[in-house]
Amino acid sequence: MEQQAVSQTTPDTCSNEKRAEHRCRVLKSGTFLFNKGYASYGCTIRNLNEKGAMVEMGETTGIPQQFEFRMDEQKPVPARIVWRTKDRIGIQFTN
């Protein structure tokens, strides 16, 4: 009888994980800054590592491809969009 491999996943991982480094689940506030700081959109950071994050917000269409991103009250860092859906954005920090 042939045995099938059983994939084991933990609550922190996804079976369709595509990124090289694991992201930690978080619940923090973030802000997209663009137009030289004159425009901003708030968001909720859902997962995070040192290279990027996945954020959630009401509508993503107003966010440009490149921007500065601020987490909580930290100094803004340059970032860019890697993927986008109607209410989520995957960003990569470019500093």
CSV table of N, CA and C in Angstrom, one decimal:
chain,number,residue,atom,x,y,z
A,1,MET,N,0.8,-1.2,0.0
A,1,MET,CA,0.0,0.0,0.0
A,1,MET,C,0.9,1.2,0.0
A,2,GLU,N,0.6,2.2,-0.8
A,2,GLU,CA,1.3,3.4,-1.0
A,2,GLU,C,0.9,4.4,0.1
A,3,GLN,N,1.9,5.0,0.7
A,3,GLN,CA,1.7,6.0,1.8
A,3,GLN,C,1.7,7.4,1.1
A,4,GLN,N,0.8,8.3,1.5
A,4,GLN,CA,0.9,9.7,1.1
A,4,GLN,C,1.5,10.5,2.1
A,5,ALA,N,2.3,11.5,1.6
A,5,ALA,CA,2.9,12.5,2.6
A,5,ALA,C,1.8,13.4,3.1
A,6,VAL,N,1.9,13.6,4.4
A,6,VAL,CA,0.9,14.5,5.0
A,6,VAL,C,1.6,15.9,5.2
A,7,SER,N,1.1,16.9,4.7
A,7,SER,CA,1.7,18.2,4.9
A,7,SER,C,1.3,18.7,6.3
A,8,GLN,N,2.2,19.2,7.0
A,8,GLN,CA,1.9,19.8,8.3
A,8,GLN,C,2.1,21.3,8.3
A,9,THR,N,1.1,22.0,8.8
A,9,THR,CA,1.2,23.4,8.8
A,9,THR,C,0.8,23.9,10.2
A,10,THR,N,1.4,25.0,10.6
A,10,THR,CA,1.1,25.6,11.9
A,10,THR,C,0.2,26.7,11.7
A,11,PRO,N,-0.5,27.3,12.7
A,11,PRO,CA,-1.4,28.4,12.5
A,11,PRO,C,-0.7,29.6,11.9
A,12,ASP,N,0.7,29.7,12.1
A,12,ASP,CA,1.4,30.9,11.6
A,12,ASP,C,1.8,30.8,10.2
A,13,THR,N,1.7,29.7,9.5
A,13,THR,CA,2.2,29.5,8.1
A,13,THR,C,1.0,29.3,7.2
A,14,CYS,N,1.3,29.5,5.9
A,14,CYS,CA,0.3,29.3,4.8
A,14,CYS,C,0.9,28.2,3.9
A,15,SER,N,0.1,27.4,3.4
A,15,SER,CA,0.5,26.3,2.5
A,15,SER,C,1.0,26.9,1.2
A,16,ASN,N,0.6,28.1,0.8
A,16,ASN,CA,1.0,28.7,-0.4
A,16,ASN,C,1.9,29.9,-0.2
A,17,GLU,N,2.8,29.8,0.8
A,17,GLU,CA,3.8,30.8,1.1
A,17,GLU,C,4.7,31.0,-0.1
A,18,LYS,N,4.9,32.2,-0.5
A,18,LYS,CA,5.8,32.5,-1.7
A,18,LYS,C,7.0,33.3,-1.3
A,19,ARG,N,7.0,34.0,-0.2
A,19,ARG,CA,8.1,34.8,0.2
A,19,ARG,C,9.2,34.0,0.8
A,20,ALA,N,10.5,34.5,0.7
A,20,ALA,CA,11.6,33.8,1.2
A,20,ALA,C,11.7,33.8,2.7
A,21,GLU,N,11.2,34.8,3.4
A,21,GLU,CA,11.3,34.9,4.9
A,21,GLU,C,9.9,34.9,5.5
A,22,HIS,N,9.8,34.2,6.6
A,22,HIS,CA,8.5,34.1,7.3
A,22,HIS,C,8.1,35.5,7.9
A,23,ARG,N,6.9,35.8,7.8
A,23,ARG,CA,6.4,37.1,8.5
A,23,ARG,C,5.7,36.7,9.8
A,24,CYS,N,5.8,37.6,10.8
A,24,CYS,CA,5.1,37.4,12.1
A,24,CYS,C,3.8,38.1,12.0
A,25,ARG,N,2.8,37.4,12.5
A,25,ARG,CA,1.5,38.1,12.6
A,25,ARG,C,1.5,39.2,13.6
A,26,VAL,N,1.0,40.3,13.3
A,26,VAL,CA,1.0,41.5,14.2
A,26,VAL,C,-0.4,42.2,14.0
A,27,LEU,N,-0.6,43.1,14.9
A,27,LEU,CA,-1.8,44.0,14.7
A,27,LEU,C,-1.3,45.4,15.2
A,28,LYS,N,-0.8,46.1,14.2
A,28,LYS,CA,-0.2,47.5,14.4
A,28,LYS,C,-0.9,48.5,13.5
A,29,SER,N,-0.7,49.7,13.8
A,29,SER,CA,-1.2,50.8,12.8
A,29,SER,C,0.0,51.2,11.9
A,30,GLY,N,-0.4,51.6,10.7
A,30,GLY,CA,0.6,52.0,9.8
A,30,GLY,C,0.1,53.2,8.9
A,31,THR,N,0.9,53.9,8.3
A,31,THR,CA,0.5,55.0,7.4
A,31,THR,C,1.3,55.1,6.2
A,32,PHE,N,0.6,55.2,5.0
A,32,PHE,CA,1.2,55.4,3.7
A,32,PHE,C,1.4,56.9,3.6
A,33,LEU,N,2.6,57.4,3.2
A,33,LEU,CA,2.9,58.8,3.0
A,33,LEU,C,3.4,59.0,1.6
A,34,PHE,N,2.8,59.9,0.9
A,34,PHE,CA,3.2,60.2,-0.5
A,34,PHE,C,2.9,61.7,-0.8
A,35,ASN,N,3.3,62.1,-2.0
A,35,ASN,CA,3.1,63.5,-2.4
A,35,ASN,C,3.9,64.4,-1.5
A,36,LYS,N,5.2,64.0,-1.2
A,36,LYS,CA,6.1,64.8,-0.3
A,36,LYS,C,5.5,65.0,1.1
A,37,GLY,N,4.7,64.0,1.6
A,37,GLY,CA,4.2,64.0,2.9
A,37,GLY,C,2.8,64.8,3.0
A,38,TYR,N,2.3,65.3,1.9
A,38,TYR,CA,1.0,66.0,1.9
A,38,TYR,C,-0.2,65.1,1.9
A,39,ALA,N,0.0,63.9,1.5
A,39,ALA,CA,-1.1,62.9,1.4
A,39,ALA,C,-0.7,61.7,2.3
A,40,SER,N,-1.7,61.1,2.9
A,40,SER,CA,-1.5,59.9,3.7
A,40,SER,C,-2.8,59.1,3.8
A,41,TYR,N,-2.6,57.8,4.0
A,41,TYR,CA,-3.7,56.8,4.2
A,41,TYR,C,-3.3,56.0,5.4
A,42,GLY,N,-4.2,55.8,6.3
A,42,GLY,CA,-3.9,54.9,7.4
A,42,GLY,C,-4.3,53.4,7.1
A,43,CYS,N,-3.6,52.5,7.8
A,43,CYS,CA,-3.9,51.1,7.5
A,43,CYS,C,-3.6,50.3,8.8
A,44,THR,N,-3.9,49.0,8.7
A,44,THR,CA,-3.6,48.0,9.8
A,44,THR,C,-2.6,47.0,9.2
A,45,ILE,N,-1.5,46.9,9.9
A,45,ILE,CA,-0.4,45.9,9.6
A,45,ILE,C,-0.9,44.6,10.1
A,46,ARG,N,-1.0,43.6,9.3
A,46,ARG,CA,-1.4,42.2,9.7
A,46,ARG,C,-0.3,41.3,9.8
A,47,ASN,N,0.8,41.4,9.0
A,47,ASN,CA,2.0,40.6,9.2
A,47,ASN,C,3.2,41.4,8.8
A,48,LEU,N,4.4,41.0,9.3
A,48,LEU,CA,5.5,41.9,9.2
A,48,LEU,C,6.8,41.1,9.4
A,49,ASN,N,7.8,41.5,8.6
A,49,ASN,CA,9.2,41.1,8.8
A,49,ASN,C,10.1,42.2,8.4
A,50,GLU,N,11.4,42.1,8.5
A,50,GLU,CA,12.3,43.2,8.2
A,50,GLU,C,12.3,43.7,6.8
A,51,LYS,N,11.8,42.8,5.9
A,51,LYS,CA,11.8,43.2,4.4
A,51,LYS,C,10.5,43.7,3.9
A,52,GLY,N,9.4,43.4,4.6
A,52,GLY,CA,8.1,43.8,4.1
A,52,GLY,C,6.9,43.6,5.1
A,53,ALA,N,5.7,43.8,4.6
A,53,ALA,CA,4.5,43.6,5.4
A,53,ALA,C,3.3,43.4,4.5
A,54,MET,N,2.3,42.9,5.1
A,54,MET,CA,1.0,42.8,4.5
A,54,MET,C,0.1,43.7,5.3
A,55,VAL,N,-0.6,44.7,4.6
A,55,VAL,CA,-1.4,45.6,5.3
A,55,VAL,C,-2.9,45.5,4.8
A,56,GLU,N,-3.8,46.0,5.6
A,56,GLU,CA,-5.2,45.9,5.3
A,56,GLU,C,-5.8,47.3,5.5
A,57,MET,N,-6.7,47.6,4.5
A,57,MET,CA,-7.3,49.0,4.6
A,57,MET,C,-8.6,48.9,3.8
A,58,GLY,N,-9.4,49.9,3.9
A,58,GLY,CA,-10.7,49.9,3.3
A,58,GLY,C,-10.7,49.8,1.8
A,59,GLU,N,-9.8,50.6,1.1
A,59,GLU,CA,-9.7,50.6,-0.3
A,59,GLU,C,-8.2,50.9,-0.7
A,60,THR,N,-7.7,50.2,-1.6
A,60,THR,CA,-6.3,50.4,-2.0
A,60,THR,C,-6.0,51.1,-3.2
A,61,THR,N,-7.0,51.6,-4.0
A,61,THR,CA,-6.8,52.2,-5.3
A,61,THR,C,-6.0,53.5,-5.2
A,62,GLY,N,-6.1,54.2,-4.1
A,62,GLY,CA,-5.5,55.5,-4.0
A,62,GLY,C,-4.0,55.5,-3.7
A,63,ILE,N,-3.4,54.3,-3.4
A,63,ILE,CA,-2.0,54.2,-3.0
A,63,ILE,C,-1.1,54.1,-4.2
A,64,PRO,N,-0.1,55.0,-4.4
A,64,PRO,CA,0.8,54.9,-5.5
A,64,PRO,C,1.8,53.7,-5.4
A,65,GLN,N,2.5,53.4,-6.4
A,65,GLN,CA,3.4,52.2,-6.5
A,65,GLN,C,4.5,52.4,-5.5
A,66,GLN,N,5.1,53.6,-5.3
A,66,GLN,CA,6.2,53.9,-4.4
A,66,GLN,C,5.7,54.9,-3.4
A,67,PHE,N,6.2,54.8,-2.2
A,67,PHE,CA,5.7,55.7,-1.1
A,67,PHE,C,6.7,55.6,0.1
A,68,GLU,N,6.4,56.3,1.1
A,68,GLU,CA,7.1,56.1,2.4
A,68,GLU,C,6.0,55.4,3.3
A,69,PHE,N,6.5,54.6,4.2
A,69,PHE,CA,5.6,53.8,5.1
A,69,PHE,C,6.1,54.0,6.5
A,70,ARG,N,5.1,54.4,7.4
A,70,ARG,CA,5.4,54.6,8.8
A,70,ARG,C,4.6,53.6,9.7
A,71,MET,N,5.3,52.9,10.6
A,71,MET,CA,4.7,52.0,11.5
A,71,MET,C,4.6,52.7,12.8
A,72,ASP,N,3.4,52.7,13.4
A,72,ASP,CA,3.1,53.4,14.7
A,72,ASP,C,3.7,54.8,14.6
A,73,GLU,N,4.6,55.1,15.5
A,73,GLU,CA,5.2,56.5,15.5
A,73,GLU,C,6.7,56.5,15.1
A,74,GLN,N,7.1,55.4,14.4
A,74,GLN,CA,8.5,55.3,14.0
A,74,GLN,C,8.8,56.2,12.8
A,75,LYS,N,10.0,56.4,12.4
A,75,LYS,CA,10.5,57.1,11.3
A,75,LYS,C,10.0,56.4,10.0
A,76,PRO,N,9.5,57.2,9.0
A,76,PRO,CA,9.0,56.6,7.7
A,76,PRO,C,10.2,56.0,7.0
A,77,VAL,N,9.9,54.9,6.3
A,77,VAL,CA,10.9,54.2,5.4
A,77,VAL,C,10.4,54.1,4.0
A,78,PRO,N,11.2,54.2,3.0
A,78,PRO,CA,10.8,54.0,1.6
A,78,PRO,C,10.3,52.6,1.4
A,79,ALA,N,9.2,52.5,0.6
A,79,ALA,CA,8.6,51.1,0.3
A,79,ALA,C,8.0,51.2,-1.1
A,80,ARG,N,7.6,50.0,-1.6
A,80,ARG,CA,6.9,49.8,-2.8
A,80,ARG,C,5.9,48.7,-2.7
A,81,ILE,N,4.9,48.7,-3.6
A,81,ILE,CA,3.9,47.7,-3.6
A,81,ILE,C,4.4,46.5,-4.4
A,82,VAL,N,4.2,45.3,-3.9
A,82,VAL,CA,4.5,44.1,-4.5
A,82,VAL,C,3.3,43.4,-5.1
A,83,TRP,N,2.2,43.5,-4.4
A,83,TRP,CA,0.9,43.0,-4.9
A,83,TRP,C,-0.2,43.8,-4.2
A,84,ARG,N,-1.4,43.7,-4.8
A,84,ARG,CA,-2.5,44.5,-4.2
A,84,ARG,C,-3.8,43.7,-4.5
A,85,THR,N,-4.8,43.8,-3.6
A,85,THR,CA,-6.2,43.4,-3.8
A,85,THR,C,-7.0,44.6,-3.5
A,86,LYS,N,-8.3,44.4,-3.4
A,86,LYS,CA,-9.2,45.5,-3.1
A,86,LYS,C,-9.0,46.1,-1.7
A,87,ASP,N,-8.7,45.2,-0.7
A,87,ASP,CA,-8.5,45.8,0.6
A,87,ASP,C,-7.2,45.4,1.3
A,88,ARG,N,-6.2,44.8,0.6
A,88,ARG,CA,-4.9,44.4,1.1
A,88,ARG,C,-3.8,44.8,0.2
A,89,ILE,N,-2.6,45.1,0.7
A,89,ILE,CA,-1.5,45.4,-0.1
A,89,ILE,C,-0.3,44.6,0.6
A,90,GLY,N,0.5,44.0,-0.3
A,90,GLY,CA,1.8,43.5,0.1
A,90,GLY,C,2.9,44.5,-0.2
A,91,ILE,N,3.7,44.9,0.8
A,91,ILE,CA,4.7,45.9,0.5
A,91,ILE,C,6.1,45.4,0.8
A,92,GLN,N,7.1,46.0,0.1
A,92,GLN,CA,8.5,45.6,0.4
A,92,GLN,C,9.2,46.9,0.7
A,93,PHE,N,9.9,46.9,1.8
A,93,PHE,CA,10.7,48.0,2.3
A,93,PHE,C,11.9,48.1,1.4
A,94,THR,N,12.2,49.3,0.9
A,94,THR,CA,13.3,49.5,-0.1
A,94,THR,C,14.5,50.2,0.4
A,95,ASN,N,14.6,50.4,1.7
A,95,ASN,CA,15.8,51.1,2.3
A,95,ASN,C,17.0,50.4,2.3
